[in-house]
CSV table of N, CA and C in Angstrom, one decimal:
chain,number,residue,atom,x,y,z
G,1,UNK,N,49.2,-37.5,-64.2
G,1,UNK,CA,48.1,-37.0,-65.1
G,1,UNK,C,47.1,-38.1,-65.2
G,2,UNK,N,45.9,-37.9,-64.5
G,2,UNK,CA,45.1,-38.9,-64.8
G,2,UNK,C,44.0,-39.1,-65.1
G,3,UNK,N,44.0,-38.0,-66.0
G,3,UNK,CA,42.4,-37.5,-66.7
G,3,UNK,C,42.2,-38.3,-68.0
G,4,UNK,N,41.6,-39.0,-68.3
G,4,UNK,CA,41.7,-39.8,-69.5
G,4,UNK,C,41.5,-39.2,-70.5
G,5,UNK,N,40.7,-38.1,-70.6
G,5,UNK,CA,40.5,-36.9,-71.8
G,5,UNK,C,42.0,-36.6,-72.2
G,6,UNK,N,42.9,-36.2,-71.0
G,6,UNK,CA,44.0,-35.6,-70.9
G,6,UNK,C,44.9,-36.5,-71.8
G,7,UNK,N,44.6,-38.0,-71.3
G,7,UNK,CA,45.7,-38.9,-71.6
G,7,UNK,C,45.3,-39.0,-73.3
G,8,UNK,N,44.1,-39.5,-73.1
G,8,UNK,CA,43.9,-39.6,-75.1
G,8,UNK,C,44.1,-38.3,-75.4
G,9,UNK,N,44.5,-37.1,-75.4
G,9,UNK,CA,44.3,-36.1,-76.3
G,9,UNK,C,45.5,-36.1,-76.6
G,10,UNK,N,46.5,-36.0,-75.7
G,10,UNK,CA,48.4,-36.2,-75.8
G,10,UNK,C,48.4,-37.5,-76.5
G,11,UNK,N,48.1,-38.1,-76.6
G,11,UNK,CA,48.0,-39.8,-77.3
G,11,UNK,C,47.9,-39.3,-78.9
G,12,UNK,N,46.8,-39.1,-79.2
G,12,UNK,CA,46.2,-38.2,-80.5
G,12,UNK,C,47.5,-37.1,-80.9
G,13,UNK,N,47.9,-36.4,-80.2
G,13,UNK,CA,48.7,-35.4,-80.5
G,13,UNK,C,50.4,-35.8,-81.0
G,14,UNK,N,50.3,-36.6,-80.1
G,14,UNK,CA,51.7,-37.3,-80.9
G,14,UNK,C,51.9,-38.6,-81.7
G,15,UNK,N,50.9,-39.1,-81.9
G,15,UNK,CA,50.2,-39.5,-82.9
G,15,UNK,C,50.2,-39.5,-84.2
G,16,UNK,N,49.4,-38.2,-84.1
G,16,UNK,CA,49.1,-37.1,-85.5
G,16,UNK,C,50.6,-36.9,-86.2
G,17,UNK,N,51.4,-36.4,-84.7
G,17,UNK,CA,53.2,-36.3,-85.4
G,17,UNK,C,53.8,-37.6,-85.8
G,18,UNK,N,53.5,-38.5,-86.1
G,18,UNK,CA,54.4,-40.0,-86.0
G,18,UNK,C,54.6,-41.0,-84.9
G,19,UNK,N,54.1,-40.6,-84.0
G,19,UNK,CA,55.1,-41.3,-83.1
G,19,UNK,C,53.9,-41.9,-82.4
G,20,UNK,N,54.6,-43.3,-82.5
G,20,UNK,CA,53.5,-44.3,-81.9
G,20,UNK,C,54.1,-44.9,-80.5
G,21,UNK,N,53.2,-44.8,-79.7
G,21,UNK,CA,53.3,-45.2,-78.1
G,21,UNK,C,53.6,-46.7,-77.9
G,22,UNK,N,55.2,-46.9,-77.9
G,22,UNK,CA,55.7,-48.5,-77.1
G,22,UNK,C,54.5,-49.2,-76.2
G,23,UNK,N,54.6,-50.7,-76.2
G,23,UNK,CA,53.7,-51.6,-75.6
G,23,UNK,C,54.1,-51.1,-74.0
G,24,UNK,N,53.2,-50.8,-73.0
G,24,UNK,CA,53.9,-50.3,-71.8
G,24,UNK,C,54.7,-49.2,-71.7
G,25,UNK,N,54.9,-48.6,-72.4
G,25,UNK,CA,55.2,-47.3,-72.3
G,25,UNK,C,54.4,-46.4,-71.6
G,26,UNK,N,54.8,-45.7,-70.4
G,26,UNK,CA,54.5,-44.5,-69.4
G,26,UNK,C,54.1,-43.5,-70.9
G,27,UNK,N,53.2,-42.5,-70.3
G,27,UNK,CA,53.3,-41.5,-70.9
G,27,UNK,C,54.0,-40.5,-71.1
G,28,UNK,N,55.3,-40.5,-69.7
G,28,UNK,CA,55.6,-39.2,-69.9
G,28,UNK,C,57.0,-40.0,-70.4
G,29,UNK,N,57.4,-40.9,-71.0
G,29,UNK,CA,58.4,-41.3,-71.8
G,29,UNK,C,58.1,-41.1,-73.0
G,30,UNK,N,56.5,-41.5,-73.5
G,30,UNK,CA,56.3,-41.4,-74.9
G,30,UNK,C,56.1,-39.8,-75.3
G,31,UNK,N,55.9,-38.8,-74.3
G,31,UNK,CA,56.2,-37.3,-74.7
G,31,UNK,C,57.4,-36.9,-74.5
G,32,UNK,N,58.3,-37.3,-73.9
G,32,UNK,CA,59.9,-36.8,-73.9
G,32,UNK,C,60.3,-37.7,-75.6
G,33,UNK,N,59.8,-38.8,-76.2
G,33,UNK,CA,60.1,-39.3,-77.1
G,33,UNK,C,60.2,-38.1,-78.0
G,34,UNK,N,58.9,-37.4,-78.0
G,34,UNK,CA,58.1,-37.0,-78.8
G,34,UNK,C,58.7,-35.0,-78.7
G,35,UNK,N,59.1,-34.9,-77.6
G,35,UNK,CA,59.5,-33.6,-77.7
G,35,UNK,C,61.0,-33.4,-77.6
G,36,UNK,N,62.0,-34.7,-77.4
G,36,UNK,CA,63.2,-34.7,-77.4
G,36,UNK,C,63.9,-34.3,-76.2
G,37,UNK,N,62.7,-34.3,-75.1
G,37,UNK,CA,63.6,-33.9,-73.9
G,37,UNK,C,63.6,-35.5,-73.2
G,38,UNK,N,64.4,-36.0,-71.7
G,38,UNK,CA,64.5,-36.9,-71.1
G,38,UNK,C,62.8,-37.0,-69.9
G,39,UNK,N,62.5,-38.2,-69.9
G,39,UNK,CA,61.3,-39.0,-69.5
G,39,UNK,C,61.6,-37.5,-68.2
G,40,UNK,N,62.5,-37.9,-67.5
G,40,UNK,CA,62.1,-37.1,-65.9
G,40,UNK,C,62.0,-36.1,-65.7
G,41,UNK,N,62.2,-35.2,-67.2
G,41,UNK,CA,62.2,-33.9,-67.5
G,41,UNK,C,60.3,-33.6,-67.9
G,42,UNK,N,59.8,-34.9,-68.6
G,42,UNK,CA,58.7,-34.8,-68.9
G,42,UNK,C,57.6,-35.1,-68.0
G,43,UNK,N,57.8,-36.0,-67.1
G,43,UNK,CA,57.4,-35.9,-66.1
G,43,UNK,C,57.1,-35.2,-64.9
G,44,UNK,N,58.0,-34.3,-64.9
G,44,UNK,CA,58.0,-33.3,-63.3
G,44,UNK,C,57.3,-32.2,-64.6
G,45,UNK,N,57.3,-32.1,-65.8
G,45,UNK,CA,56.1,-30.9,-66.8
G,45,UNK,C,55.0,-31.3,-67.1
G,46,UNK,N,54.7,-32.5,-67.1
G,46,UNK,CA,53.4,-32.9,-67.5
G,46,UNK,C,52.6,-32.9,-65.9
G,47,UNK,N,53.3,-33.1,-65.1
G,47,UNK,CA,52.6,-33.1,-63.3
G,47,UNK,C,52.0,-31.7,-63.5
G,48,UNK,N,53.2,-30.7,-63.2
G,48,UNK,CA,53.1,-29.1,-63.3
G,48,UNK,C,51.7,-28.4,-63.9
G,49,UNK,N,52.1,-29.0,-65.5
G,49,UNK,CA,50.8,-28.6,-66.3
G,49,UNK,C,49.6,-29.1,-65.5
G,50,UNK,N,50.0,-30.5,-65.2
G,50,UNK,CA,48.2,-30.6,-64.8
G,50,UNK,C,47.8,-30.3,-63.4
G,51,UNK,N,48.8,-29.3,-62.9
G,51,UNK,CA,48.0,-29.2,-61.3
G,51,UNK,C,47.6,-27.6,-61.9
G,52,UNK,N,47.8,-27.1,-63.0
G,52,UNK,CA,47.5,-25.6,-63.4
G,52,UNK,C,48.6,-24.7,-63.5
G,53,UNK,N,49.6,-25.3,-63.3
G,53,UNK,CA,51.1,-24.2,-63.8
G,53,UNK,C,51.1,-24.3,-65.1
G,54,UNK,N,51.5,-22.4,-65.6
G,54,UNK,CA,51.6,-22.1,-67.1
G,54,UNK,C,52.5,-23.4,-68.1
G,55,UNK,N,52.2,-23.3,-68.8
G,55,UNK,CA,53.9,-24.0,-69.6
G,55,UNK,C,54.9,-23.6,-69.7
G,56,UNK,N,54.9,-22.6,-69.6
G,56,UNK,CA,56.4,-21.9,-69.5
G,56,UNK,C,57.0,-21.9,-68.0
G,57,UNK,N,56.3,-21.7,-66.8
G,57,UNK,CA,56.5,-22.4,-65.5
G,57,UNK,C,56.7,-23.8,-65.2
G,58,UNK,N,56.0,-24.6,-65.9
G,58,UNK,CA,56.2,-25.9,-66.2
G,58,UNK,C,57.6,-26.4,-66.8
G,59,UNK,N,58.1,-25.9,-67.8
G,59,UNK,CA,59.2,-25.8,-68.6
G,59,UNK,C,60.2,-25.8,-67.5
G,60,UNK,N,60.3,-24.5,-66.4
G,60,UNK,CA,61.7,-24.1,-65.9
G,60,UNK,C,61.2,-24.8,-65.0
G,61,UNK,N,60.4,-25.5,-64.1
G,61,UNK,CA,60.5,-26.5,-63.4
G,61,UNK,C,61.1,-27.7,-63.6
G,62,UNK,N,60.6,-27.9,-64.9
G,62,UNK,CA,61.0,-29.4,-65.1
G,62,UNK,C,62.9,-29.3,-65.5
G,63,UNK,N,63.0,-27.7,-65.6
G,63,UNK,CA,64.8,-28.1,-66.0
G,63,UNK,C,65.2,-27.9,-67.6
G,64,UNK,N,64.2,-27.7,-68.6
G,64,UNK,CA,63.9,-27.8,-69.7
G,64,UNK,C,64.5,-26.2,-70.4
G,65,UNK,N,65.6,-27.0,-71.1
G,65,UNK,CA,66.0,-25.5,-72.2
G,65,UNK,C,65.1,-26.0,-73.3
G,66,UNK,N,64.1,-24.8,-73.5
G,66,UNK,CA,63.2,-24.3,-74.7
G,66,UNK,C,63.4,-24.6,-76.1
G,67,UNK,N,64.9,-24.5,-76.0
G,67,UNK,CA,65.3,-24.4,-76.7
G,67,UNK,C,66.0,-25.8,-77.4
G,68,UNK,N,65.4,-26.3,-77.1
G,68,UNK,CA,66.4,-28.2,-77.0
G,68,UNK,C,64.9,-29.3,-77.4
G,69,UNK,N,63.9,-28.1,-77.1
G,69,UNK,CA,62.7,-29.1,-77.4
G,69,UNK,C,62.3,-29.1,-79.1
G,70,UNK,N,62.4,-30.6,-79.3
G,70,UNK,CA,62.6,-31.0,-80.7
G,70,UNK,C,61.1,-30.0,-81.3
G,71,UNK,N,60.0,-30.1,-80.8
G,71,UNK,CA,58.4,-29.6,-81.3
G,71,UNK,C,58.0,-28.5,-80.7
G,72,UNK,N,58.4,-27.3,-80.8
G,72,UNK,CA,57.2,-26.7,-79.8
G,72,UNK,C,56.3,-26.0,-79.7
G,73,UNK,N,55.8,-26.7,-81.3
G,73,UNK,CA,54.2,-26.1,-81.5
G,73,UNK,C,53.5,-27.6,-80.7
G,74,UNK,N,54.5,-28.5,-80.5
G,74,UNK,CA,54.0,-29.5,-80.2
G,74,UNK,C,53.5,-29.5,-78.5
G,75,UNK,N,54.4,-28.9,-77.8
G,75,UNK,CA,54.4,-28.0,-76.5
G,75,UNK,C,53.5,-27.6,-76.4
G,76,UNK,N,53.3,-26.4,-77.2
G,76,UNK,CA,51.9,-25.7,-76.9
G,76,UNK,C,50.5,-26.9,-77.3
G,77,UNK,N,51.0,-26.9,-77.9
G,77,UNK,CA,49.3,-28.2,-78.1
G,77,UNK,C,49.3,-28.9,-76.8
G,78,UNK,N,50.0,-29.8,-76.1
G,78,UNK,CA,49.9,-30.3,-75.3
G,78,UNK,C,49.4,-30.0,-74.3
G,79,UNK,N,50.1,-28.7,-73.9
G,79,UNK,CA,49.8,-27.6,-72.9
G,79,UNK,C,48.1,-27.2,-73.0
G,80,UNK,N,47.7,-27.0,-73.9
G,80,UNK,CA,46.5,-26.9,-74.3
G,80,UNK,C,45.2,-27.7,-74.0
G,81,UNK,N,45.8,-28.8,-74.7
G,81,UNK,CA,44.8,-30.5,-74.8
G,81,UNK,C,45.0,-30.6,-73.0
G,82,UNK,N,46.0,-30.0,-72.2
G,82,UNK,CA,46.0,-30.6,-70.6
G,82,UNK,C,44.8,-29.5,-70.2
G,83,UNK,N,44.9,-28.1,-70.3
G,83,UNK,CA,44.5,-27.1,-69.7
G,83,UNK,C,43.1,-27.3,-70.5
G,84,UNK,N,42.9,-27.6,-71.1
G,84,UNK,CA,41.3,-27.7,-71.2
G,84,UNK,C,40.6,-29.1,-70.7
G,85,UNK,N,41.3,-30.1,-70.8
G,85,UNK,CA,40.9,-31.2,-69.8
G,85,UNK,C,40.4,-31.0,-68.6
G,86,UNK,N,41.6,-30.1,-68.1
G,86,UNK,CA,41.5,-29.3,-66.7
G,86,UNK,C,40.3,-28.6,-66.4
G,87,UNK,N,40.0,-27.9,-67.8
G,87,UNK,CA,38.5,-27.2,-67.5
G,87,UNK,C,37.5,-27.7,-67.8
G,88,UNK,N,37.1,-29.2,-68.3
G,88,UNK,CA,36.4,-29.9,-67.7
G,88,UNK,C,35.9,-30.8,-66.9
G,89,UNK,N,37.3,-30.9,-66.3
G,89,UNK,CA,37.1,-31.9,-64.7
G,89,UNK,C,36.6,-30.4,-63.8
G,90,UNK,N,37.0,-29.1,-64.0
G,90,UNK,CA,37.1,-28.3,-63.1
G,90,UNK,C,35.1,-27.8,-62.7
G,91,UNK,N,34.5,-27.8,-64.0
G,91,UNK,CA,32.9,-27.8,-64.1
G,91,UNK,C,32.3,-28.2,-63.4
């Protein structure tokens, strides 16, 4: 993910919930923090999202029961804050 919009908006967003990003902490560790799934699970869904797969495609890519995700209004926000990033690199 390497849209900076992208990166501060997930920054902000988990944030807002509590959760403050470790010194060197990867991002997609500090959103598996943050959604209660495992870093490699959040990683192969935060790639997904940002190449333009839905989140719910994103999800069963990454391996992810829905149902195991600690936030998932936090999910959809995320999903969001990427997919509009997206639509301004895409302009």
């Amino acid at each position: 993910m390497g849209s900076a919009e992208a990166i501060k908006g997930v920054n902000d967003l988990l944030r807002e919930r509590g959760i403050e990003q470790k010194p060197n902490e990867r991002l997609a560790d500090f959103v598996a923090r943050g959604l209660g799934i495992r870093a490699q699970q959040a990683d192969v869904m935060l790639q997904a999202m940002h190449s333009g797969v839905s989140v719910d495609e994103a999800v069963v890519l990454a391996g992810i029961d829905r149902a195991s995700i600690r936030d998932s209004d936090l999910l959809t926000r995320i999903a969001r804050v990427l997919g509009s990033a997206l639509g301004h690199l895409a302009r």
